[in-house]
CSV table of C-alpha atoms and ligand atoms in Angstrom, one decimal:
chain,number,residue,atom,x,y,z
A,1,MET,CA,19.2,22.6,3.0
A,2,ASN,CA,15.9,23.1,1.1
A,3,TRP,CA,15.4,21.6,-2.4
A,4,LYS,CA,12.8,23.1,-4.7
A,5,SER,CA,11.7,19.8,-6.0
A,6,GLY,CA,8.5,17.9,-5.4
A,7,ALA,CA,7.9,14.5,-4.1
A,8,ILE,CA,5.2,11.8,-4.3
A,9,LEU,CA,3.2,10.1,-1.6
A,10,VAL,CA,1.3,7.0,-2.8
A,11,LEU,CA,-1.7,5.8,-0.8
A,12,SER,CA,-3.1,2.4,-1.6
A,13,GLY,CA,-5.3,-0.1,0.1
A,14,PRO,CA,-8.6,-1.8,-0.3
A,15,SER,CA,-11.6,0.3,-1.1
A,16,GLY,CA,-13.1,1.1,2.3
A,17,ALA,CA,-9.8,1.1,4.1
A,18,GLY,CA,-10.2,4.7,4.9
A,19,LYS,CA,-7.8,6.4,2.5
A,20,SER,CA,-10.2,9.4,1.8
A,21,SER,CA,-11.0,9.7,5.4
A,22,LEU,CA,-7.4,9.8,6.4
A,23,LEU,CA,-6.5,12.3,3.7
A,24,LYS,CA,-9.3,14.6,4.9
A,25,GLU,CA,-7.8,14.5,8.4
A,26,ILE,CA,-4.2,15.4,7.3
A,27,ILE,CA,-4.6,17.6,4.2
A,28,ASN,CA,-4.4,20.9,6.0
A,29,ASP,CA,-1.4,19.9,8.2
A,30,ILE,CA,1.2,18.7,5.6
A,31,GLY,CA,2.2,21.9,3.8
A,32,ASP,CA,2.0,22.7,0.1
A,33,CYS,CA,0.5,19.6,-1.6
A,34,TYR,CA,-1.5,18.6,-4.6
A,35,PHE,CA,-4.0,15.7,-4.6
A,36,SER,CA,-3.9,14.1,-8.0
A,37,ILE,CA,-7.5,13.7,-9.3
A,38,SER,CA,-7.6,10.5,-11.3
A,39,THR,CA,-9.6,9.9,-14.4
A,40,THR,CA,-11.9,7.0,-14.4
A,41,THR,CA,-14.5,5.2,-16.5
A,42,ARG,CA,-16.5,3.9,-13.5
A,43,GLU,CA,-20.0,5.1,-12.7
A,44,ILE,CA,-20.3,8.3,-10.6
A,45,ARG,CA,-21.5,7.4,-7.1
A,46,ASN,CA,-24.2,9.3,-5.1
A,47,GLY,CA,-22.5,12.3,-3.5
A,48,GLU,CA,-19.6,12.5,-5.9
A,49,THR,CA,-19.0,15.4,-8.2
A,50,ASP,CA,-17.2,15.3,-11.6
A,51,GLY,CA,-13.8,17.0,-11.2
A,52,VAL,CA,-13.7,16.6,-7.4
A,53,GLU,CA,-13.3,12.9,-6.6
A,54,TYR,CA,-12.5,11.9,-10.2
A,55,HIS,CA,-12.7,13.1,-13.8
A,56,PHE,CA,-15.5,10.8,-15.0
A,57,VAL,CA,-15.1,9.9,-18.7
A,58,SER,CA,-16.3,7.4,-21.2
A,59,GLU,CA,-14.1,4.3,-22.2
A,60,GLU,CA,-13.6,5.9,-25.6
A,61,GLU,CA,-12.2,9.1,-24.1
A,62,PHE,CA,-10.0,7.1,-21.7
A,63,LYS,CA,-8.6,5.1,-24.5
A,64,LYS,CA,-7.8,8.2,-26.5
A,65,ASP,CA,-5.8,9.5,-23.5
A,66,ILE,CA,-3.9,6.3,-23.4
A,67,LYS,CA,-3.0,6.6,-27.1
A,68,GLU,CA,-1.9,10.2,-26.6
A,69,GLU,CA,0.3,9.1,-23.7
A,70,ASN,CA,-1.5,11.5,-21.3
A,71,PHE,CA,-1.2,9.1,-18.3
A,72,LEU,CA,1.7,8.7,-15.9
A,73,GLU,CA,0.1,5.4,-15.1
A,74,TYR,CA,-3.2,3.7,-15.6
A,75,ALA,CA,-4.8,0.4,-14.6
A,76,LEU,CA,-7.9,-1.7,-14.9
A,77,VAL,CA,-9.4,-2.0,-11.4
A,78,HIS,CA,-12.7,-3.8,-10.6
A,79,GLY,CA,-13.4,-3.8,-14.4
A,80,ASN,CA,-13.1,0.0,-14.8
A,81,TYR,CA,-10.2,2.1,-16.0
A,82,TYR,CA,-8.4,4.5,-13.6
A,83,GLY,CA,-5.5,6.7,-14.6
A,84,THR,CA,-3.2,9.5,-13.3
A,85,SER,CA,-2.8,12.4,-15.7
A,86,LEU,CA,0.8,13.3,-16.4
A,87,LYS,CA,0.4,17.1,-17.0
A,88,ALA,CA,-1.0,18.2,-13.7
A,89,VAL,CA,1.4,16.0,-11.8
A,90,LYS,CA,4.5,17.3,-13.6
A,91,GLU,CA,3.4,20.9,-13.0
A,92,ALA,CA,2.9,20.2,-9.2
A,93,LEU,CA,6.3,18.5,-8.9
A,94,ASN,CA,8.0,21.4,-10.7
A,95,ASN,CA,6.4,23.7,-8.2
A,96,GLY,CA,7.9,21.7,-5.3
A,97,LYS,CA,4.6,20.3,-4.1
A,98,LEU,CA,4.0,17.0,-2.3
A,99,VAL,CA,1.8,15.1,-4.8
A,100,LEU,CA,-0.7,12.7,-3.2
A,101,PHE,CA,-1.9,9.7,-5.1
A,102,ASP,CA,-4.8,7.4,-4.2
A,103,ILE,CA,-4.0,4.5,-6.6
A,104,ASP,CA,-4.1,0.7,-6.6
A,105,VAL,CA,-1.2,-1.7,-6.3
A,106,GLN,CA,-0.6,-1.8,-10.1
A,107,GLY,CA,-0.4,2.0,-10.2
A,108,ASN,CA,2.1,1.9,-7.3
A,109,THR,CA,4.4,-0.4,-9.3
A,110,LEU,CA,4.2,1.8,-12.3
A,111,VAL,CA,4.9,5.1,-10.4
A,112,ASN,CA,7.8,3.5,-8.6
A,113,ASN,CA,9.3,2.3,-11.9
A,114,ARG,CA,9.1,5.8,-13.3
A,115,LEU,CA,9.7,8.1,-10.3
A,116,GLY,CA,10.9,5.8,-7.5
A,117,ASP,CA,13.6,8.2,-6.2
A,118,ILE,CA,11.0,10.7,-5.1
A,119,THR,CA,8.2,8.3,-4.2
A,120,THR,CA,7.1,7.1,-0.7
A,121,SER,CA,4.4,4.5,-0.6
A,122,VAL,CA,1.9,3.6,2.1
A,123,PHE,CA,-0.5,0.7,2.2
A,124,ILE,CA,-3.5,1.5,4.3
A,125,SER,CA,-5.5,-1.4,5.7
A,126,PRO,CA,-8.3,-1.9,8.2
A,127,PRO,CA,-7.3,-4.2,11.0
A,128,THR,CA,-9.3,-7.2,9.7
A,129,LEU,CA,-11.3,-8.4,6.7
A,130,SER,CA,-14.5,-8.4,8.8
A,131,GLU,CA,-13.9,-4.8,9.8
A,132,LEU,CA,-13.5,-3.9,6.1
A,133,LYS,CA,-16.8,-5.6,5.3
A,134,LYS,CA,-18.5,-3.7,8.0
A,135,ARG,CA,-17.1,-0.3,6.7
A,136,LEU,CA,-18.1,-1.0,3.2
A,137,VAL,CA,-21.7,-1.9,4.2
A,138,ALA,CA,-21.8,1.2,6.5
A,139,ARG,CA,-20.6,3.5,3.8
A,140,SER,CA,-23.6,2.4,1.8
A,141,THR,CA,-22.3,3.7,-1.5
A,142,ASP,CA,-22.0,0.3,-3.3
A,143,SER,CA,-24.4,-2.5,-4.1
A,144,GLN,CA,-23.8,-5.9,-2.5
A,145,GLU,CA,-22.4,-7.2,-5.8
A,146,VAL,CA,-19.9,-4.4,-6.0
A,147,ILE,CA,-19.0,-4.9,-2.3
A,148,ASP,CA,-18.4,-8.6,-2.9
A,149,ARG,CA,-16.1,-7.7,-5.8
A,150,ARG,CA,-14.1,-5.2,-3.7
A,151,ILE,CA,-13.7,-7.8,-0.9
A,152,LYS,CA,-12.4,-10.4,-3.4
A,153,MET,CA,-10.0,-7.7,-4.7
A,154,ALA,CA,-8.9,-6.7,-1.2
A,155,LYS,CA,-7.8,-10.3,-0.4
A,156,ARG,CA,-5.5,-10.1,-3.5
A,157,GLU,CA,-4.2,-6.6,-2.7
A,158,ILE,CA,-3.3,-7.5,0.9
A,159,GLN,CA,-0.8,-10.1,-0.6
A,160,ARG,CA,1.3,-7.2,-2.0
A,161,ILE,CA,1.8,-5.1,1.2
A,162,SER,CA,5.6,-5.9,1.1
A,163,GLU,CA,5.9,-3.8,-2.0
A,164,TYR,CA,5.2,-0.7,0.1
A,165,ASP,CA,7.5,1.5,2.3
A,166,TYR,CA,4.9,1.5,5.1
A,167,LEU,CA,1.9,-0.5,6.3
A,168,LEU,CA,-0.6,1.8,8.1
A,169,ILE,CA,-3.4,0.0,10.0
A,170,ASN,CA,-6.4,2.3,10.2
A,171,ASP,CA,-8.0,1.1,13.4
A,172,ASP,CA,-8.3,4.3,15.3
A,173,LEU,CA,-8.7,7.1,12.7
A,174,LYS,CA,-7.0,9.9,14.8
A,175,LYS,CA,-4.0,7.7,15.7
A,176,ALA,CA,-3.6,6.5,12.1
A,177,ALA,CA,-3.9,10.1,10.8
A,178,GLU,CA,-1.1,11.2,13.2
A,179,ILE,CA,1.2,8.5,11.8
A,180,LEU,CA,0.3,9.5,8.2
A,181,ARG,CA,1.2,13.1,9.0
A,182,ILE,CA,4.7,12.1,10.0
A,183,ILE,CA,5.1,9.9,6.9
A,184,ALA,CA,3.9,12.8,4.7
A,185,LYS,CA,6.4,15.2,6.2
A,186,ALA,CA,9.2,12.7,5.7
A,187,ALA,CA,8.1,11.9,2.2
A,188,ARG,CA,8.7,15.6,1.3
A,189,MET,CA,12.4,15.3,2.3
A,190,LYS,CA,13.2,12.7,-0.5
A,191,ILE,CA,15.7,14.1,-2.9
A,192,PRO,CA,15.7,13.2,-6.6
A,193,ASP,CA,18.7,11.3,-8.0
A,194,ASN,CA,19.7,14.1,-10.3
A,195,VAL,CA,19.9,16.6,-7.4
A,196,ILE,CA,21.9,14.1,-5.3
A,197,ASN,CA,24.4,13.7,-8.2
A,198,GLU,CA,24.7,17.4,-8.6
A,199,PHE,CA,25.3,17.8,-4.9
A,200,VAL,CA,28.0,15.2,-4.9
A,201,GLN,CA,29.6,16.8,-8.0
A,202,ASN,CA,29.7,20.3,-6.4
A,203,TRP,CA,30.7,19.0,-3.0
A,204,GLU,CA,33.8,17.3,-4.5
A,205,ASP,CA,34.7,20.5,-6.5
A,206,VAL,CA,34.7,22.8,-3.5
A,207,GLU,CA,38.2,23.3,-2.1
B,1,ADP,P1,-11.5,4.5,1.0
B,1,ADP,O1,-11.2,6.0,0.6
B,1,ADP,O2,-10.2,3.8,1.3
B,1,ADP,O3,-12.3,3.8,0.0
B,1,ADP,P2,-13.2,5.7,3.1
B,1,ADP,O4,-12.4,6.8,3.6
B,1,ADP,O5,-14.3,6.0,2.2
B,1,ADP,O6,-12.3,4.6,2.4
B,1,ADP,O7,-13.8,4.9,4.3
B,1,ADP,C1,-14.7,3.8,4.2
B,1,ADP,C2,-15.8,3.9,5.3
B,1,ADP,O8,-15.1,3.6,6.6
B,1,ADP,C3,-16.3,5.3,5.5
B,1,ADP,O9,-17.7,5.2,5.8
B,1,ADP,C4,-15.5,5.9,6.6
B,1,ADP,O10,-16.3,6.9,7.4
B,1,ADP,C5,-15.3,4.7,7.5
B,1,ADP,N1,-14.0,4.7,8.2
B,1,ADP,C6,-12.8,5.2,7.8
B,1,ADP,N2,-11.8,5.1,8.8
B,1,ADP,C7,-12.4,4.5,9.8
B,1,ADP,C8,-12.0,4.1,11.1
B,1,ADP,N3,-10.7,4.2,11.5
B,1,ADP,N4,-12.9,3.5,11.9
B,1,ADP,C9,-14.2,3.3,11.6
B,1,ADP,N5,-14.7,3.7,10.4
B,1,ADP,C10,-13.8,4.3,9.5
B,2,5GP,P1,-12.9,3.6,-6.1
B,2,5GP,O1,-13.8,3.2,-7.3
B,2,5GP,O2,-13.3,3.0,-4.8
B,2,5GP,O3,-12.9,5.1,-6.0
B,2,5GP,O4,-11.4,3.2,-6.4
B,2,5GP,C1,-11.2,1.9,-6.7
B,2,5GP,C2,-9.7,1.6,-6.7
B,2,5GP,O5,-9.1,2.3,-7.8
B,2,5GP,C3,-8.9,2.1,-5.5
B,2,5GP,O6,-8.1,1.0,-5.1
B,2,5GP,C4,-8.1,3.2,-5.9
B,2,5GP,O7,-6.9,3.4,-5.2
B,2,5GP,C5,-7.8,2.9,-7.4
B,2,5GP,N1,-7.5,4.1,-8.2
B,2,5GP,C6,-8.1,5.3,-8.2
B,2,5GP,N2,-7.5,6.1,-9.0
B,2,5GP,C7,-6.5,5.4,-9.6
B,2,5GP,C8,-5.5,5.7,-10.6
B,2,5GP,O8,-5.5,6.9,-11.1
B,2,5GP,N3,-4.7,4.7,-11.0
B,2,5GP,C9,-4.7,3.5,-10.4
B,2,5GP,N4,-3.8,2.6,-10.8
B,2,5GP,N5,-5.6,3.2,-9.5
B,2,5GP,C10,-6.5,4.1,-9.1
């Protein structure tokens, strides 16, 4: 049976784990989906475009959105605010899409509290801390100070892997992408509680 209801796939993991790279690999193979573009107060990096990777806003604008309850979730990460806008996500879910989030561990907790019945979560990690360091340096998008902060953060985030449905070790990109494709397809099959209740109700009534 096919339910016209959306589902959520949360991707978390240290900055530099390969979340964006993996998403790029699978995005055209997982059906109708919507990548939630977060809003952030962090500085725009070289190569990034406003409205593509993030909506880049001032702290004042971000706080206004918090006040107006425009976020499904938000968190302070590495000293900057990051948040998921509610409106676009609601619309995508109503259209039966798989909504993809690249959010941190705090965001995953908040999303699970609100929409746990339709959420699947994946923690993406490089095989080792030294590999993470190598990738962050090779990416050459951050200063040494920012890299050090991200590594410190990564050591803390790793402690919370058990809060996720899956741990995906991104060693070989192609192999990790293949596993993520399977998880994404299964994530879409999650059925919201209200639809399950309705099904049970109708099922009992049929005679
Ligand atoms: P994130 O989105 O999690 O911050 P990125 O996708 O930007 O991470 O990846 C960080 C860096 O590591 C990039 O330069 C990317 O090309 C590289 N990378 C990603 N996955 C792999 C992998 N499996 N092996 C080697 N390098 C990788
Ligand atoms: P970066 O600055 O490297 O793009 O992202 C830093 C961290 O912020 C990453 O761990 C990323 O997953 C997280 N992040 C990005 N957008 C959001 C969001 O909307 N909400 C939350 N809670 N975290 C986010």
